[in-house]
Coordinates of C-alpha atoms in Angstrom, one line a residue:
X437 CA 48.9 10.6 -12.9
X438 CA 49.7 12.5 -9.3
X439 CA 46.6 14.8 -9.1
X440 CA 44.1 12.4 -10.9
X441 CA 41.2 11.4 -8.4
X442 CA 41.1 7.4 -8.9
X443 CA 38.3 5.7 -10.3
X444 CA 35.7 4.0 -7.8
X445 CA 35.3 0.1 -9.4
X446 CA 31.9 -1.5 -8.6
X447 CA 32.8 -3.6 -5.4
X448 CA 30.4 -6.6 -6.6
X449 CA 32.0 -7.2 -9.9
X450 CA 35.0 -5.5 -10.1
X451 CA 34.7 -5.1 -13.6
X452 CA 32.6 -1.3 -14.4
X453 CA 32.6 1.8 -12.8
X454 CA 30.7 2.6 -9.6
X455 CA 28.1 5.1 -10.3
X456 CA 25.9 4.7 -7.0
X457 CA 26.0 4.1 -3.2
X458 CA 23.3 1.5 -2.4
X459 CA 20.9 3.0 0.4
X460 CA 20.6 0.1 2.0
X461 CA 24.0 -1.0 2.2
X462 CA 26.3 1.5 1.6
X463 CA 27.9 -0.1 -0.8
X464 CA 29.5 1.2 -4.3
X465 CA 28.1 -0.5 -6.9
X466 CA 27.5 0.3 -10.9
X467 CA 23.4 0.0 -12.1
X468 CA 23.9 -3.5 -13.8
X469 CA 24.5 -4.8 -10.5
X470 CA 22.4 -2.7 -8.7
X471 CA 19.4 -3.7 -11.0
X472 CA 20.3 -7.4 -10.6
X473 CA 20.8 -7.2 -6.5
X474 CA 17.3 -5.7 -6.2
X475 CA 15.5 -7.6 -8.4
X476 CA 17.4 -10.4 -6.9
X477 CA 16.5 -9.5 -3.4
X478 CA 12.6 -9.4 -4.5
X479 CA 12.6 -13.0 -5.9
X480 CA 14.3 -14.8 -2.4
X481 CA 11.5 -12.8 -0.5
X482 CA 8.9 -14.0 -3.0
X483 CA 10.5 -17.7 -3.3
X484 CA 11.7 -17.9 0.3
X485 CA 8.1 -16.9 1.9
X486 CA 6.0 -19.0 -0.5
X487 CA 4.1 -15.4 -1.5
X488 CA 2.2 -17.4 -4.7
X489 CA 1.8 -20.6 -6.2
X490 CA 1.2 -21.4 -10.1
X491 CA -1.4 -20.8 -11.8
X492 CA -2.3 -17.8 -9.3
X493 CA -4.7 -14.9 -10.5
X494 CA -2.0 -11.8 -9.0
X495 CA -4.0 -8.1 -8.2
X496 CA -1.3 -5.6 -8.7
X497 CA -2.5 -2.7 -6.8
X498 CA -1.6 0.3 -9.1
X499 CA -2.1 3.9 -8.1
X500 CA 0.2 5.5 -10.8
X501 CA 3.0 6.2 -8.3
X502 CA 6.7 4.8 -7.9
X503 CA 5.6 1.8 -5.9
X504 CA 3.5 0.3 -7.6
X505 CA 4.7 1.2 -11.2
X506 CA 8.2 -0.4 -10.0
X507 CA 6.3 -3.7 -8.5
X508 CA 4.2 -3.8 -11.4
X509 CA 7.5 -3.8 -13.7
X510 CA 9.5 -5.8 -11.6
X511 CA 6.7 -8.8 -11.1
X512 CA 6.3 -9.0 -14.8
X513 CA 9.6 -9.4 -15.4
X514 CA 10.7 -12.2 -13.1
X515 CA 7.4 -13.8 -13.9
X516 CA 8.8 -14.3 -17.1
X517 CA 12.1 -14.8 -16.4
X518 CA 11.9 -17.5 -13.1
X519 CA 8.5 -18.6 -14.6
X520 CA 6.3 -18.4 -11.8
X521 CA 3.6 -19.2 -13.6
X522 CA 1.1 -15.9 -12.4
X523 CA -2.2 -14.5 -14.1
X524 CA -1.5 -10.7 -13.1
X525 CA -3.7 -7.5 -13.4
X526 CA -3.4 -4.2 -12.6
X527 CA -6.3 -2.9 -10.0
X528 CA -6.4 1.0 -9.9
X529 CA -9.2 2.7 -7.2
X530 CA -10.3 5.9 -8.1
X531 CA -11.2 8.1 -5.8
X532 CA -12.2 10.5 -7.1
X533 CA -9.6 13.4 -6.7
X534 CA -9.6 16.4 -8.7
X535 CA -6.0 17.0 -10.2
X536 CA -4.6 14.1 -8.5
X537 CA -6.0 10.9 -9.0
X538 CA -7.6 11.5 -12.6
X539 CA -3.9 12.3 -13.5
X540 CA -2.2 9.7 -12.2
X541 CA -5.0 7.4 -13.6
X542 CA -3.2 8.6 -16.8
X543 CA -0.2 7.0 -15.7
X544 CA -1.6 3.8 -14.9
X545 CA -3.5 3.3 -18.7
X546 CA -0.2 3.7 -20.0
X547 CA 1.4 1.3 -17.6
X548 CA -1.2 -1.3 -19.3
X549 CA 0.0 -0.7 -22.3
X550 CA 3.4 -0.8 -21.8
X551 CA 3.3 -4.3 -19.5
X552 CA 0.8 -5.7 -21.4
X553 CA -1.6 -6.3 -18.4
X554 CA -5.6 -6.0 -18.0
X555 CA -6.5 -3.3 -16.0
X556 CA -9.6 -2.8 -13.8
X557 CA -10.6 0.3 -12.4
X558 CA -12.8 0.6 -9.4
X559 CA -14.4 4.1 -8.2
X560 CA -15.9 5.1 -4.6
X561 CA -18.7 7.0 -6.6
X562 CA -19.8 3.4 -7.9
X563 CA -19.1 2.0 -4.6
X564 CA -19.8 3.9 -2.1
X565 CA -22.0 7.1 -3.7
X566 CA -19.3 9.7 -2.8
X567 CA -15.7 11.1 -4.5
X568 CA -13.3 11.8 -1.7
X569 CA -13.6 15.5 -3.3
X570 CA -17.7 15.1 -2.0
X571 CA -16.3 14.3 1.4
X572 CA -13.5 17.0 2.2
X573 CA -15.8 19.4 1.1
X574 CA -18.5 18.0 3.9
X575 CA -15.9 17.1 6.2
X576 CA -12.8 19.2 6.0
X577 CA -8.8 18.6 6.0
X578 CA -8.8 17.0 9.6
X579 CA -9.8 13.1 9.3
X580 CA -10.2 13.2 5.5
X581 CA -7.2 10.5 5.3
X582 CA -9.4 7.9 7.9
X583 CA -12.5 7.8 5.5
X584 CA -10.0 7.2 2.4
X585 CA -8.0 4.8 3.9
X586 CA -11.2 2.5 5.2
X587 CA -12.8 3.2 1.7
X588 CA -9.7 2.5 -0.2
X589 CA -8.7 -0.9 1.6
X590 CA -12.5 -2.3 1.0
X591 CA -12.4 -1.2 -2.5
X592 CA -9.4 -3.1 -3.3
X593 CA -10.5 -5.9 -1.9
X594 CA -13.7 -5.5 -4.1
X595 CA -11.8 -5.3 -7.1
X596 CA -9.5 -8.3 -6.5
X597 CA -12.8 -10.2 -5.8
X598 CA -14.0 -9.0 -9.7
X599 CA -10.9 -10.2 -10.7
X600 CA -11.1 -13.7 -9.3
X601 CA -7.7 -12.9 -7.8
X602 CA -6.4 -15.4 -5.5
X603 CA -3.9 -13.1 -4.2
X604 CA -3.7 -9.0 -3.8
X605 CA 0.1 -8.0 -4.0
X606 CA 0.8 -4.1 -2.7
X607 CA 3.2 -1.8 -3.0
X608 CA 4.2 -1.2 0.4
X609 CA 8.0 -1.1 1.2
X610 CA 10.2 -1.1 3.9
X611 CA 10.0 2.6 5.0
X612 CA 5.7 2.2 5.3
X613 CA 6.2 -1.1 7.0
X614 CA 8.3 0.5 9.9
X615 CA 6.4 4.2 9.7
X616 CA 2.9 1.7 10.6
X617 CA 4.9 -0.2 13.0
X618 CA 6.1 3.1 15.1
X619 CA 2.2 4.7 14.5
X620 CA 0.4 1.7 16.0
X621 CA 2.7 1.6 18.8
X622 CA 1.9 5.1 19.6
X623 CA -1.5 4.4 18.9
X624 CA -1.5 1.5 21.2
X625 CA -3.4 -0.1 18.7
X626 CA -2.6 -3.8 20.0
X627 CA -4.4 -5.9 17.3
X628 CA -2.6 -4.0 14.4
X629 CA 0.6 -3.8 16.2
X630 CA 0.2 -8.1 15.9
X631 CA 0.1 -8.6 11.6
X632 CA 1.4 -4.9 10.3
X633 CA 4.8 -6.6 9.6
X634 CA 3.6 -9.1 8.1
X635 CA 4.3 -10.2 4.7
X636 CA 1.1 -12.0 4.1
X637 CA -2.1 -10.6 5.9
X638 CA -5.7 -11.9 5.5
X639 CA -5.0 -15.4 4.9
X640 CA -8.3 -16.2 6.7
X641 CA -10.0 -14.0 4.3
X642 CA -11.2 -14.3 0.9
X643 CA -8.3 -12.6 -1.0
X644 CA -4.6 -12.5 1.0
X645 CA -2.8 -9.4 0.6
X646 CA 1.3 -10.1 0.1
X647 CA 4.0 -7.7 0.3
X648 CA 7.1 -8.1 -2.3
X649 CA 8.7 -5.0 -1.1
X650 CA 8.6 -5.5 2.9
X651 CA 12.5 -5.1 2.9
X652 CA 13.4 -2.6 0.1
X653 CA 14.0 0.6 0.8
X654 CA 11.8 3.7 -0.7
X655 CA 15.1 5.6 -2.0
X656 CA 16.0 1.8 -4.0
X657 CA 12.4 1.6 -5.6
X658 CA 13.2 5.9 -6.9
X659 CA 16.5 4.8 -7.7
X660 CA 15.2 2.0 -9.9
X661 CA 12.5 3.9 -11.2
X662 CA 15.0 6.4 -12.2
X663 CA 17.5 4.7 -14.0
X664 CA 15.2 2.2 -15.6
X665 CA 13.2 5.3 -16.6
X666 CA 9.8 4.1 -16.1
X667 CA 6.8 6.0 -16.3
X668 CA 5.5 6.8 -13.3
X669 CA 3.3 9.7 -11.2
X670 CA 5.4 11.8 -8.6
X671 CA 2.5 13.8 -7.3
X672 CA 1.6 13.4 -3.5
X673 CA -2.3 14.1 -2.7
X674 CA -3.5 17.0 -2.5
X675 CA -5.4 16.1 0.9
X676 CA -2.4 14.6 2.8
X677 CA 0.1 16.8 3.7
X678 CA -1.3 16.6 7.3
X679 CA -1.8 13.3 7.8
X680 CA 0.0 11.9 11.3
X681 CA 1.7 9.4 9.2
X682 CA 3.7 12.3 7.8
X683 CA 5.4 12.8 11.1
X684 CA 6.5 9.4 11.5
X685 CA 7.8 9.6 7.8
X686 CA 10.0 12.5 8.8
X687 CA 11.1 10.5 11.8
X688 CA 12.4 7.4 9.9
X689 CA 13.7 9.5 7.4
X690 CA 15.8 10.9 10.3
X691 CA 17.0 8.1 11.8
X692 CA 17.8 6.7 8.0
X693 CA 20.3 9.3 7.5
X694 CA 22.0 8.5 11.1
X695 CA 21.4 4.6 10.5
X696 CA 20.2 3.2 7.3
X697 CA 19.8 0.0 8.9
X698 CA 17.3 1.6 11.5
X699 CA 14.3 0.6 9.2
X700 CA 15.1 -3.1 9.0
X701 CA 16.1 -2.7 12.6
X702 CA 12.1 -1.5 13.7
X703 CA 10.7 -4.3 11.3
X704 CA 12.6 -6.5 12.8
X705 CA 11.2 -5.8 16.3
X706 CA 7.8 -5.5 14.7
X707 CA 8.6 -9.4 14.0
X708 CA 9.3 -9.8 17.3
X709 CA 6.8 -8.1 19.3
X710 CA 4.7 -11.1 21.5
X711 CA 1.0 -9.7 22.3
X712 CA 0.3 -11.1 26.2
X713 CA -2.0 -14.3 26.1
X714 CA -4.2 -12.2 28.6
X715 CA -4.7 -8.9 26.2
X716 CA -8.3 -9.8 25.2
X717 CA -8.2 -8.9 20.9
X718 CA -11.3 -8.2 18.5
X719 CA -12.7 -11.7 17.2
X720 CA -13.1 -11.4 13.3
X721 CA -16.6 -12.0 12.5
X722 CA -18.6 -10.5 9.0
X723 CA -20.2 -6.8 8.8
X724 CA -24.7 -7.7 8.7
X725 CA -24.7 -4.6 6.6
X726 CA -22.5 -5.8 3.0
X727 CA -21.0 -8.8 4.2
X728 CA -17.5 -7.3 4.7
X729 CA -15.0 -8.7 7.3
X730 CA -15.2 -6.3 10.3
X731 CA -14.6 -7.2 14.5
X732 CA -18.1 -5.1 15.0
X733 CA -21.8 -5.4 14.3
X734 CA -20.9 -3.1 11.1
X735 CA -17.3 -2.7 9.5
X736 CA -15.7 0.5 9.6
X737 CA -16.7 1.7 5.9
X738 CA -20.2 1.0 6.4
X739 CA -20.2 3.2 9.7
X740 CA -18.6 6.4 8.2
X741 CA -20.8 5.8 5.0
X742 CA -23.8 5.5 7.7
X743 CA -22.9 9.0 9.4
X744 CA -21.9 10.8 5.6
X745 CA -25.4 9.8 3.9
X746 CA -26.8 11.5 7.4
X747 CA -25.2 14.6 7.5
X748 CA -22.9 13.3 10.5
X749 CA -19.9 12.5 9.0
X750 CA -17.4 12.6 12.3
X751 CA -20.1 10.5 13.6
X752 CA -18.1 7.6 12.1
X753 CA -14.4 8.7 13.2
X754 CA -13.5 6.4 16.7
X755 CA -17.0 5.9 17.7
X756 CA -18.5 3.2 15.5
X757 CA -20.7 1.9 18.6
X758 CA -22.7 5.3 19.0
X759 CA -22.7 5.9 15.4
X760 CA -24.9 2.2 15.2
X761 CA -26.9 3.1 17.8
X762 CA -27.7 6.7 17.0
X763 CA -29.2 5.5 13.6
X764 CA -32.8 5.4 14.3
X765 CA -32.7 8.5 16.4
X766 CA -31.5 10.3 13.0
X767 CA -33.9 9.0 10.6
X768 CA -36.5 10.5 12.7
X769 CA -35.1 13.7 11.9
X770 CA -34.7 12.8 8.1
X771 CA -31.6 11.7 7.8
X772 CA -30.2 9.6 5.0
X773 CA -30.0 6.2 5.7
X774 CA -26.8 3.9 4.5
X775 CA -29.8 1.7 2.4
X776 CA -29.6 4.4 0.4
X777 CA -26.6 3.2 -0.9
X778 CA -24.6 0.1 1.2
X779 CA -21.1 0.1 1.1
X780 CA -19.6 -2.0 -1.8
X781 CA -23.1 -2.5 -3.2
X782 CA -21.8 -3.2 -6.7
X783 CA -22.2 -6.9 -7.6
X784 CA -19.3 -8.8 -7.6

């Protein structure tokens, strides 16, 4: 009929209606096919880079949000359906965030239920002694985002070792991988720059850390989320709105809507970057304090714990050397030392 717009079919199978561009292709497909091409896609990465083996004991790492909620649904199903043979958990850190983290906590109990997986939980009170809401009070909006993310990275890892994981899968997608990419490059932090797009990190450690979602794209996992209707939190944290990691979100976000294959494009070169045989890089040794991998005498988290228990929490922030030194000089003035409470001092 001459007026009567025509109706887009679904260019993979030709058969139902398009309801959807795809993000990272452009194309117009309908949602059977767009649940069936990203779930697809997840299993080659998974298969084609040999992320587990069977019989594996699989850390989900489950903050509530869309990432992990959508890796956490998407795992269990082609577990079951390509029979990979995984033990999987959920692992949730609190952190102990006011309105934010005991919320989304919520989410992640009912996620259990719904999944049918074991859930631990693992809190930087028990860990550490402090709730990140202990620390912004003492230390402010300004590097609140460096203690948490030293903190939260150790406390995983703590939990996947309760667990008896043999692997720790994350949430991270394609839009992180290429926002750390661009920061370390502006941070010219070299030895960072060398693994950040990699899809397994740690192998020399106890408890690798695998990333399913290194190529899918942050509107894909919402999309999914969406039309799948899982329950997820959509809350950002409270203490993160100026975090420098924002501004490089903004940036790729930019350059998405100009050229959505500019993230693949900066992963890509991440791949490809070749560190100079004659830049000298940090030789991984153990932390003398808990035991914790760490390049220094003392790893990162016990260094800001060190300078919080003292009353000199920036003590910690970029200057882990004079924070080591300066201990016995502040216990002289009755400071608290870290063996009031070491970092990751719970007994796994």
């Amino acid at each position: 009929m001459e007026g009567k717009r025509s109706v887009r079919m679904c260019c993979l199978c030709n058969e139902r209606r398009a309801s959807l561009n795809r993000p990272k292709t452009l194309e117009q497909i309908c949602r059977e096919c767009f649940y069936l091409a990203f779930e697809d896609e997840i299993h080659q990465i998974i298969v084609s880079n040999r992320l587990f083996i069977r019989g594996d004991r699989v850390a989900i790492g489950a903050s509530g949000g869309k990432d992990s909620t959508v890796l956490a649904y998407v795992l269990s199903k082609l577990n079951r359906i390509h029979d990979y043979g995984l033990h999987l958990f959920l692992l949730s850190v609190d952190e102990g965030i006011t309105g934010y983290r005991d919320d989304s906590l919520e989410t992640v109990h009912r996620n259990q239920i719904q999944y049918g997986l074991p859930l631990k939980v693992v809190s930087y009170k028990d860990l550490y002694g402090w709730t990140m809401d202990e620390i912004v009070k003492l230390i402010g909006l300004k590097n609140n985002c460096t203690f948490c993310g030293v903190f939260r990275r150790q406390a995983l890892d703590r939990g996947a070792a309760f667990l008896k994981a043999d692997k720790l899968v994350t949430g991270h997608n394609a839009d992180d991988i290429a926002e750390t990419v661009l920061l370390n490059i502006l941070r010219g932090d070299i030895a960072r720059l060398s693994r950040c797009s990699s899809i397994i990190t740690g192998e020399d450690g106890p408890i690798p850390r695998c990333k399913p979602f290194k190529y899918t794209y942050e509107k894909e996992i919402v999309m999914y989320a969406y039309f799948k209707k899982l329950d997820y939190f959509s809350t950002e944290c409270i203490y993160s709105p100026n975090a420098y990691r924002g501004f490089a979100r903004e940036f790729i976000k930019d350059l998405e809507r100009i050229r959505p294959r500019a993230i693949l494009d900066i992963i890509k070169s991440g791949e490809n970057f070749r560190i100079s045989t004659t830049t000298k890089m940090p030789e991984q040794g153990t932390c003398e304090r808990c035991g914790y991998i760490s390049s220094q005498k003392w790893c990162k988290a016990c260094v800001l714990l060190d300078g919080l228990n003292r009353g000199l929490p920036k003590l910690g922030i970029g200057r882990s050397r004079v924070a080591i030194g300066c201990k016995e000089e502040n216990e002289s003035h009755g400071g608290k030392s870290i063996e009031s409470k070491q970092c990751g001092s719970l007994d796994f």
